[in-house]
XYZ file of C-alpha atoms in Angstrom:
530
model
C 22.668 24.704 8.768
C 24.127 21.317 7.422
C 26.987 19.798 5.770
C 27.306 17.184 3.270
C 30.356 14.953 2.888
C 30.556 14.488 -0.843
C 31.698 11.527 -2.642
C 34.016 10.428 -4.912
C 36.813 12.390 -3.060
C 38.391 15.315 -5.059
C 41.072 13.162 -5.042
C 39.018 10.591 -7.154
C 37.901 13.486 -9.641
C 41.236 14.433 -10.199
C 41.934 10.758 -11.152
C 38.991 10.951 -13.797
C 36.739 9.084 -12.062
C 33.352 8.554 -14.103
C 30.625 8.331 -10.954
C 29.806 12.199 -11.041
C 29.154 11.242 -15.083
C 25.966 11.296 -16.731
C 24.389 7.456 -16.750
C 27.634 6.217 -15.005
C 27.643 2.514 -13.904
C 29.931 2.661 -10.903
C 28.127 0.755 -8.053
C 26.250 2.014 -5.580
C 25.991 -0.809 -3.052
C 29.189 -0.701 -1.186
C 29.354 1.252 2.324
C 32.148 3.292 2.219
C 30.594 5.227 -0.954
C 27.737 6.412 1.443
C 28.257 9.491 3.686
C 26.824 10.557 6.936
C 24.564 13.969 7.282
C 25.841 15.570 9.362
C 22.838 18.164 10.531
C 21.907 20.405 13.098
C 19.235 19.595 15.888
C 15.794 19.766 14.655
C 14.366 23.652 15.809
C 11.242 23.155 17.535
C 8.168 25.597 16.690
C 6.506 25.036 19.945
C 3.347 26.408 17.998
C 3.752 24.187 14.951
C 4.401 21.291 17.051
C 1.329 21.635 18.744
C -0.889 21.563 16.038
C 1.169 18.876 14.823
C 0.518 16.992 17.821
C -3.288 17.633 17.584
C -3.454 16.478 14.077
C -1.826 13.132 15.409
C -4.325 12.638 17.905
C -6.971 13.077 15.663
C -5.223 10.496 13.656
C -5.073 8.013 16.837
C -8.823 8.337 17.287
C -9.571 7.744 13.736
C -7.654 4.744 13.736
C -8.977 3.058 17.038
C -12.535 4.347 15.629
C -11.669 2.119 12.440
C -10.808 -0.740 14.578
C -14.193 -0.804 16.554
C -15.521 -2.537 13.314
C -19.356 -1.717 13.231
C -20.064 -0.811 16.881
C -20.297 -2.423 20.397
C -24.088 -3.747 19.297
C -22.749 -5.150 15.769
C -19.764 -6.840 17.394
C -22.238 -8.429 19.988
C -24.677 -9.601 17.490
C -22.163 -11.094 15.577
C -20.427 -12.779 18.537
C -23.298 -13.947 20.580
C -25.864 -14.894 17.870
C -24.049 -15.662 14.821
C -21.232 -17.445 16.857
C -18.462 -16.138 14.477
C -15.091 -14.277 15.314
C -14.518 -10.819 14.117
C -12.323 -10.393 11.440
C -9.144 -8.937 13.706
C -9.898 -12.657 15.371
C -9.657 -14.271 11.828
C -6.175 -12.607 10.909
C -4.751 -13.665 14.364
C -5.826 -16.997 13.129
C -4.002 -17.204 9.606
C -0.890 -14.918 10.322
C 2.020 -16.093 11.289
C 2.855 -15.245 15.053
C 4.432 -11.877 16.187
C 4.546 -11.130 11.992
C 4.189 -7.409 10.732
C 0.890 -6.860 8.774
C 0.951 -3.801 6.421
C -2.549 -2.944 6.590
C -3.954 -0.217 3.471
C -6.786 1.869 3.544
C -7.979 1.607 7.405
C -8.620 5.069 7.197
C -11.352 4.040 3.586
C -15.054 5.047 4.396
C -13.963 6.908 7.335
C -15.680 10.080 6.432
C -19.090 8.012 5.494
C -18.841 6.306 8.547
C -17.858 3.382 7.155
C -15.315 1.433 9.684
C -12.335 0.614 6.937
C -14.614 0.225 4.351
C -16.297 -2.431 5.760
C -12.811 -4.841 5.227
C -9.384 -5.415 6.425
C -7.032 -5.878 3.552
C -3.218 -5.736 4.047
C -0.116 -7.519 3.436
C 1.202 -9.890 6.024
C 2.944 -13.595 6.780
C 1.114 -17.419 6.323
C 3.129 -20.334 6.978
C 6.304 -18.125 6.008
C 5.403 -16.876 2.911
C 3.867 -13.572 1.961
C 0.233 -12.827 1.297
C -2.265 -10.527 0.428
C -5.266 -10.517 2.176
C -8.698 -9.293 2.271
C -11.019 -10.287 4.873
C -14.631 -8.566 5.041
C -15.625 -7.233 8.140
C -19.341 -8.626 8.894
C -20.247 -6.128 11.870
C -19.943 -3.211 9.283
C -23.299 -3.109 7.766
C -23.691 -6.586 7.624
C -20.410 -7.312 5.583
C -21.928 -5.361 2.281
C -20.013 -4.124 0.272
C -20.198 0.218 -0.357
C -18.519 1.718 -3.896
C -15.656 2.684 -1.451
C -15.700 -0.787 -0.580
C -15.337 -2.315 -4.131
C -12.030 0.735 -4.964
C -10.494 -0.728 -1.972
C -10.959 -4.834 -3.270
C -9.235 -3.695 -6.683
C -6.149 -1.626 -4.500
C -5.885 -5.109 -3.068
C -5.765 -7.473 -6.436
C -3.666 -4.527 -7.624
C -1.081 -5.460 -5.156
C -1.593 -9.183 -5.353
C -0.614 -9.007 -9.104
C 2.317 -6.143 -8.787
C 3.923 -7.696 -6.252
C 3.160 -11.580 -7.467
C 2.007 -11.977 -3.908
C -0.815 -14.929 -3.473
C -4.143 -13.687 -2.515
C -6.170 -14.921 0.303
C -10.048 -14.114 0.841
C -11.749 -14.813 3.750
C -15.619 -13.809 3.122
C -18.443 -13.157 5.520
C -20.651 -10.544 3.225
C -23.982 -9.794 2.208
C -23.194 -8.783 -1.556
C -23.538 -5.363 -2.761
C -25.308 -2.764 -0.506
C -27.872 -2.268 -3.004
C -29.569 1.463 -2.727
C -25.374 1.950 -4.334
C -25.588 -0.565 -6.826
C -25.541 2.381 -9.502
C -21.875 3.083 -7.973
C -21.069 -0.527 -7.744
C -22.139 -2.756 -10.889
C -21.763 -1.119 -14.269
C -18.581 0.801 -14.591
C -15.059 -0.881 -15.674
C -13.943 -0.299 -12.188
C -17.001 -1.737 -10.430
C -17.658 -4.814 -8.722
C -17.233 -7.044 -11.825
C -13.695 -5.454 -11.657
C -12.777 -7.615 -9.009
C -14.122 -11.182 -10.721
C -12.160 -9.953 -14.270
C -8.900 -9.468 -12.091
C -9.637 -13.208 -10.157
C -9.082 -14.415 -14.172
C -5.848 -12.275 -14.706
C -4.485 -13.137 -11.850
C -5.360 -16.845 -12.155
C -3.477 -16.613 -15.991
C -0.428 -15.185 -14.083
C 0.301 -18.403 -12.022
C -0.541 -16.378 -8.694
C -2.668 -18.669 -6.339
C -6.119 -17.473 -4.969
C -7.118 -19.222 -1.688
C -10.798 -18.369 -0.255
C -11.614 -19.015 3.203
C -16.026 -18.810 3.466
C -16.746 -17.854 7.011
C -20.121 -16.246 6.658
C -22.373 -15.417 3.760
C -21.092 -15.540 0.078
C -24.092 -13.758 -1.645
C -24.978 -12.878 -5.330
C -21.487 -12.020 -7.234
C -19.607 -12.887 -3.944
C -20.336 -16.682 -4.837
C -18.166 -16.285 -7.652
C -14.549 -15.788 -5.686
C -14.450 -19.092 -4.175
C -15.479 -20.307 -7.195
C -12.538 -18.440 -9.123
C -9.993 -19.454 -6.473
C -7.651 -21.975 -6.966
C -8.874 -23.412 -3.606
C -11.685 -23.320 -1.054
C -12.321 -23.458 2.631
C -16.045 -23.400 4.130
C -16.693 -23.376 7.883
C -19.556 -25.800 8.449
C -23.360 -24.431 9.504
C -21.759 -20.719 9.171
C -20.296 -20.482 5.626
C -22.881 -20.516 2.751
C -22.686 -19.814 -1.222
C -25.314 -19.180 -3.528
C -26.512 -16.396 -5.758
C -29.813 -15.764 -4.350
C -30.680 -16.596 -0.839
C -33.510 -18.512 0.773
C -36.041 -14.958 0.906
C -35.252 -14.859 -3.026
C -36.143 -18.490 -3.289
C -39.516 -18.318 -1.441
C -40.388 -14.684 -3.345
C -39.394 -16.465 -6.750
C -40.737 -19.893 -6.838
C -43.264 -20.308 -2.791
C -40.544 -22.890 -1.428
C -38.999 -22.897 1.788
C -35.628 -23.977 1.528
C -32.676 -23.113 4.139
C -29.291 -21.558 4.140
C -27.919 -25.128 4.909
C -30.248 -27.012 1.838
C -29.271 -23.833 -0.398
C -25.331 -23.503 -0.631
C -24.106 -24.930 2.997
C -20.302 -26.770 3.204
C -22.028 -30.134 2.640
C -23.658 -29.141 -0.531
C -20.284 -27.181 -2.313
C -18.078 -29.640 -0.350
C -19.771 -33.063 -1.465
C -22.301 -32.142 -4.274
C -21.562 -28.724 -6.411
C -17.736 -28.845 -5.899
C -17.550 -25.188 -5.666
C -15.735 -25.692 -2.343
C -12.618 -28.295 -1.936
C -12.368 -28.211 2.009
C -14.846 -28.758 4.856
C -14.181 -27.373 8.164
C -16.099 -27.685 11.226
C -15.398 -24.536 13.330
C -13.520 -21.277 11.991
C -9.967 -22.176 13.706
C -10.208 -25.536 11.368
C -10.894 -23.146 8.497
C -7.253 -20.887 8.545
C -5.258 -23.522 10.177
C -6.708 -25.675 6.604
C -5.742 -22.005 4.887
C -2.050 -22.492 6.549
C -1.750 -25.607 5.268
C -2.678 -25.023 1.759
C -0.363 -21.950 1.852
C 2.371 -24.143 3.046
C 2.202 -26.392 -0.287
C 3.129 -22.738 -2.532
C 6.787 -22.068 -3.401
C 9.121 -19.784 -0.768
C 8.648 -16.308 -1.438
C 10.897 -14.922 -3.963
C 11.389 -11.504 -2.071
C 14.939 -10.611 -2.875
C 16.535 -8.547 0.158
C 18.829 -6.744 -2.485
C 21.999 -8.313 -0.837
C 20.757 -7.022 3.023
C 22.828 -7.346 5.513
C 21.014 -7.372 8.857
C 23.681 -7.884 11.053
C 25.304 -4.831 10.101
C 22.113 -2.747 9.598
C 22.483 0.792 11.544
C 20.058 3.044 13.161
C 20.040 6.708 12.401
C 22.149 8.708 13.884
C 19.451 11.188 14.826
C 16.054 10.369 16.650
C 13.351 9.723 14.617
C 10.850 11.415 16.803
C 12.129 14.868 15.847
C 10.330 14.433 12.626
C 7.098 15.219 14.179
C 9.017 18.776 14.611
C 9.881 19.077 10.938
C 5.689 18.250 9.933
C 4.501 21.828 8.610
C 7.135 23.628 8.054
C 7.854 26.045 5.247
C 11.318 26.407 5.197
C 11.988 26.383 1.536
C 16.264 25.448 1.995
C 17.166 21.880 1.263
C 17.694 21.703 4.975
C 14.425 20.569 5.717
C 15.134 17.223 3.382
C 18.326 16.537 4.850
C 16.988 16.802 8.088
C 14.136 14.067 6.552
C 16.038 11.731 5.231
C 18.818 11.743 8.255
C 15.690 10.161 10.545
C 15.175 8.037 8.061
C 17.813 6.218 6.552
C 19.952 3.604 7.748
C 23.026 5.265 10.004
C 21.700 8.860 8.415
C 23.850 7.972 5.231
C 23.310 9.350 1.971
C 24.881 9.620 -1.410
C 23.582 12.221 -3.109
C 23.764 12.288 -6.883
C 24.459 15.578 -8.564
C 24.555 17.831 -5.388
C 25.028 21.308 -7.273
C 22.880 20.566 -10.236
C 18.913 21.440 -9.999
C 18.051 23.064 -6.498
C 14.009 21.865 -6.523
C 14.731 17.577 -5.676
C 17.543 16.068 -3.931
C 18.079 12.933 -5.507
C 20.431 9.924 -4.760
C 20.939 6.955 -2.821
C 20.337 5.055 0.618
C 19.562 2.505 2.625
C 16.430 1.144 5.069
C 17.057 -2.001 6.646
C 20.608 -2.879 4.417
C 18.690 -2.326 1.318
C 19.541 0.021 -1.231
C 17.043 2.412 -2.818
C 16.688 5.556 -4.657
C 15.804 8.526 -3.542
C 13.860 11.519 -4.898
C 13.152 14.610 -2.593
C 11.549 17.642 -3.013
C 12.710 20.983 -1.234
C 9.582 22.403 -2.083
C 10.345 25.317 -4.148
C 9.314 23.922 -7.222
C 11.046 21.817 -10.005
C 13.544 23.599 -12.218
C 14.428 21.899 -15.639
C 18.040 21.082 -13.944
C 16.234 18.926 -11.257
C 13.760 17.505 -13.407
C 16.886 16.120 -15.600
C 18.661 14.963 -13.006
C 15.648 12.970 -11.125
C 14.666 11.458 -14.601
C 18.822 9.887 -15.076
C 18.677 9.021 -11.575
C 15.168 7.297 -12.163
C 16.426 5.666 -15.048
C 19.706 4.251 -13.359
C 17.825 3.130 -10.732
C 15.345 1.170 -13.505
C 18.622 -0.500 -15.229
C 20.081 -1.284 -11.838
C 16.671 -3.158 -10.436
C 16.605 -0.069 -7.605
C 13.307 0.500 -5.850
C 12.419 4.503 -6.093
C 11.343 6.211 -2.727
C 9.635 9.484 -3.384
C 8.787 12.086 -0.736
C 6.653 15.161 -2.198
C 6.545 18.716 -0.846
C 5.437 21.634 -2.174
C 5.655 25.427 -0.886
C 4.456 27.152 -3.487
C 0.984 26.953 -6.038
C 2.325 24.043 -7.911
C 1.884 26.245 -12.068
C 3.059 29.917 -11.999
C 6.543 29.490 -11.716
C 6.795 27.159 -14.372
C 7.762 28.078 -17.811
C 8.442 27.088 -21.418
C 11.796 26.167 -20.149
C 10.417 23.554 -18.047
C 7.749 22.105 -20.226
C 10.245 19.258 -22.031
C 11.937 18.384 -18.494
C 9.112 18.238 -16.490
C 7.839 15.694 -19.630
C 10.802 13.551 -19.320
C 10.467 13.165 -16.187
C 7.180 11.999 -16.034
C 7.787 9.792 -18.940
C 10.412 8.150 -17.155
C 8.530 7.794 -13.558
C 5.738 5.951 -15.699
C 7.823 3.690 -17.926
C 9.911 2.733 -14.708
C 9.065 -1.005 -13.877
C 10.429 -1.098 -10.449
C 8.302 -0.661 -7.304
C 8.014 2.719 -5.750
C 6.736 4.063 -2.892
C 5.632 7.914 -2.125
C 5.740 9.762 0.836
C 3.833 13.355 1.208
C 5.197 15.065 4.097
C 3.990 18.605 3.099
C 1.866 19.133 0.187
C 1.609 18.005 -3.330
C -0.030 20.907 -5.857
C -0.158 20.884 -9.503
C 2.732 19.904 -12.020
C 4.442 18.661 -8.755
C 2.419 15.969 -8.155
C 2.933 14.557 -10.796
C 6.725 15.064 -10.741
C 7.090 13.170 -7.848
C 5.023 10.122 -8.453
C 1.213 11.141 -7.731
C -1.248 8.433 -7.554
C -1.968 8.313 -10.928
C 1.570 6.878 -11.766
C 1.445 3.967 -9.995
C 3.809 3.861 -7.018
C 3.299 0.616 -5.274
C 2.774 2.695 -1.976
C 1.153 5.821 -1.001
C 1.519 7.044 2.583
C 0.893 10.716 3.664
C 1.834 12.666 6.907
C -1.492 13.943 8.917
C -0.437 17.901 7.377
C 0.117 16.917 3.570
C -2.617 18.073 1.600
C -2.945 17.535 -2.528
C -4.615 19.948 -4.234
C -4.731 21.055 -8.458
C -3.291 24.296 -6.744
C -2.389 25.796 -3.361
C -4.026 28.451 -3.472
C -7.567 25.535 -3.975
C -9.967 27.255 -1.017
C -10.895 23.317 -0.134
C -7.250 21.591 -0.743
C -7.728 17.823 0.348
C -6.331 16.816 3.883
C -4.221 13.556 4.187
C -7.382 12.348 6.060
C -9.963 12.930 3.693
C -7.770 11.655 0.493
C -7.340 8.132 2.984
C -10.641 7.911 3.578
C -11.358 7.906 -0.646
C -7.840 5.406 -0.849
C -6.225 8.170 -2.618
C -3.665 7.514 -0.068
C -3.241 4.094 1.534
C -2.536 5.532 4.850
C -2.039 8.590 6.947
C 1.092 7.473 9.354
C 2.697 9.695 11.905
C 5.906 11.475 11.093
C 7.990 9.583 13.699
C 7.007 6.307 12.108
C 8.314 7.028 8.784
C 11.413 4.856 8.741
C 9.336 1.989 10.872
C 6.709 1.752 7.560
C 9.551 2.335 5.058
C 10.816 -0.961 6.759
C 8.042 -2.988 6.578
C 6.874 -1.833 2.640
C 10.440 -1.629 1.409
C 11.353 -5.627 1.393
C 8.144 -6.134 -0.809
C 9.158 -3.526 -3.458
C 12.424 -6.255 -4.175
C 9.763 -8.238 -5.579
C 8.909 -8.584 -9.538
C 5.523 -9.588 -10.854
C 5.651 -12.560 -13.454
C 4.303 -11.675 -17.081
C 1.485 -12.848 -18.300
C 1.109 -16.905 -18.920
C 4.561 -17.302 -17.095
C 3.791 -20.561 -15.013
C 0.546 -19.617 -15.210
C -2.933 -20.969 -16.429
C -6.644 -20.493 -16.781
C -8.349 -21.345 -13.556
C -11.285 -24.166 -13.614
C -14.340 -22.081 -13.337
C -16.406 -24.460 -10.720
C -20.092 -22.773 -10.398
């Protein structure tokens, strides 16, 4: 079904060379040690790839139904009578032209009809250098935020301090939906999450930039005030902690939005806000600018050569073939990662040793990473050794992990005392690793293997699903979580199509080169301004 050119030669065995040794040093970054897959045309289950086919449509329609924002009456209201651009509008603004933007969670709040979860957050380009951003949507419920809301504000701080990536807010909210706040105030992972990670992130020398385009309400009036820097759009952007209804209930005065927390009051009395803009274009192109001041971006490209970067050898669309199958050979992986990886080359480390994960190394884009794959038949103590020493090479070596999970079978019963120890190293090595990882699940993730190949709960930097993958405590779970479902809680940061696999792995990929400064490095507590 496929063939493997190995590597070193025999030739170099016979010589005594040490790369097929445990925790051997030889390098893995030159071409000639990588080796095409050479595999057979992907077999086409007409029936299978129907179904896949469905799934992806229902995928398409989620996603445009994410991008419609709050509805054709929201997006007029907001247009018409409160003047203001949607927030699509606003990232055209601040990106960089023609720049990828790795959008997370647009699938959050989709199965509580919740548009995105009421914001866009993503990664993407400003004035050439990376940045996180998270810009409320206003047409979705009047910009409040929902508990699903608040998880997705933390995934994006959590990537702003990972990846040392500045973070830019561009507000237009009503506070907390309040008939939630039980689900939204008290807990350590509530809303006052997000103000405690402002501080952290602050004492880490990453810059906070906020950009007030609409209402800054009740806790919301403290990010501006916690950013480094400030932006308010004139007669639209207000800050205060109560509004002018609260005023008038509390204390009988009429007082307006404008004599309350308008730019001219933060802008030339309070402080609170350091620039004063006079229409919303002024606002990001003042964002730019500020942006512009920061140092380059420190995103290593691990040595990349573009100029020499191939395609794969096989088309990439055939991987919408491979979504759902259950043929437990390693066949299925090969056939993976030779649609995915740069020229379909692969050097795979300890071929005959542990059947359950292919492990090794390749490339997206000229940049090396390694790789950890499961066949699906479960993880033996052999390939839980050898995914742990490749993890662990790959941690001395600076190596970015990419991790695709599959699982054919109920993710316990086949496991054993025998695998108990293995299975422990190997999570103990996945969760001490400090470089950036990203997961793929392409056909399932149950039990003990979940965890083996870098579930949520360990951290990967990235967690992307195909629209088949489930996760579940077991297979044989009568309600087993869809891809869609876990996106729509952030469990996953997006559901992509199989044929686009190597097209995100290139755009998430350069970012995991990056390393997050330790605490205090260049960094300082912010001036708290309210």
């Amino acid at each position: 079904m496929y063939a493997l050119r190995r590597w070193p030669s025999s030739a170099a065995v016979r010589r005594g060379g040490s790369c097929l040794t445990p925790y051997s040093s030889c390098s893995v970054h030159g071409a000639r040690q990588f080796h095409r897959l050479s595999v057979e045309a992907a077999a086409v289950d007409q029936a299978r790839l129907e179904e896949n086919q469905k799934l992806c449509a229902k995928l398409g329609e989620l996603n445009k139904w994410a991008g419609a924002g709050g509805g054709a009456d929201a997006i007029k209201r907001h247009k018409l009578q409160h003047r203001k651009l949607l927030a699509d509008e606003r990232l055209q603004l601040l990106l960089d032209k023609d720049a990828p933007f790795v959008e997370v969670g647009k699938l959050v709040g989709s199965a509580d009809g919740l548009p995105r979860g009421g914001s866009i957050i993503g990664i993407g380009s400003v004035s050439g250098r990376l940045c996180v951003i998270n810009a409320t949507d206003g047409t979705v419920k009047g910009g409040t935020v929902y508990p699903v809301g608040v998880k997705k504000q933390l995934r994006g701080q959590y990537l702003s301090e990972t990846l040392a990536l500045p973070s830019i807010y561009v507000i237009d909210s009503g506070g907390a939906f309040l008939p939630l706040q039980a689900d939204i105030f008290p807990d350590k992972n509530h809303g006052g999450r997000t103000f405690r990670n402002q501080a952290v992130l602050g004492a880490k020398g990453i810059t906070q930039i906020a950009v007030v385009v609409g209402s800054c309400t009740a806790g919301g009036a403290y990010v501006p005030t916690m950013s480094d820097e400030a932006v308010i759009v004139d007669k639209i952007g207000s800050v205060f902690l109560g509004g002018p209804p609260l005023v008038k209930a509390a204390l009988g005065e009429n007082v307006s939005t404008e004599q309350l927390g308008g730019a001219t009051l933060h802008c030339r009395d309070s402080g609170c806000t350091d620039y004063f803009a006079k229409t919303e274009p002024e606002a990001f192109e003042y964002c730019r600018q500020i942006v512009s001041t920061l140092k380059a971006s420190n995103c290593a490209q691990n040595s990349a050569d573009q100029k020499t970067v191939q395609s794969p050898a096989y088309p990439e669309d055939d991987l919408i073939n491979l979504a759902g199958s259950v043929d437990p050979s390693p066949a299925f992986v090969y056939q993976l990662l030779s649609r995915v990886l740069d020229g379909s080359e692969f050097l795979e480390f300890r071929q005959m040793y542990g059947e359950g994960l292919i492990c090794g190394y390749g490339k997206v884009d000229g940049r090396t990473i390694g790789v950890v794959a499961a066949v699906g038949t479960g993880v033996d103590a052999k390939s839980a050794l050898k995914a742990c020493q490749l993890v662990q090479m790959c941690e001395d070596r600076g190596i970015p992990l990419a991790f695709f999970q599959r699982c054919l079978h109920d993710g316990w019963s086949q496991y054993d005392a025998h695998t108990i120890k293995p299975h422990a190293q190997l999570m103990q090595a996945i969760a001490t690793s400090r470089v950036h990882k990203v997961v793929v699940n392409v056909g399932g993730a149950f039990g003990a293997d979940y965890f083996l190949t870098c579930g949520r709960s360990f951290d990967p930097t990235f967690y992307f699903a195909w629209p088949n993958a489930v996760i579940s405590h077991s297979r044989e779970d009568e309600k087993p979580e869809s891809a869609l479902s876990a996106a729509s809680r952030l469990i996953v940061d997006d559901v992509i199509f199989p044929q686009d696999t190597r097209k995100v792995l290139q755009q998430v990929i350069p970012l995991l080169f990056r390393s997050a400064r330790s605490p205090n490095e260049q960094g300082s507590c912010r001036l708290m301004r309210l």
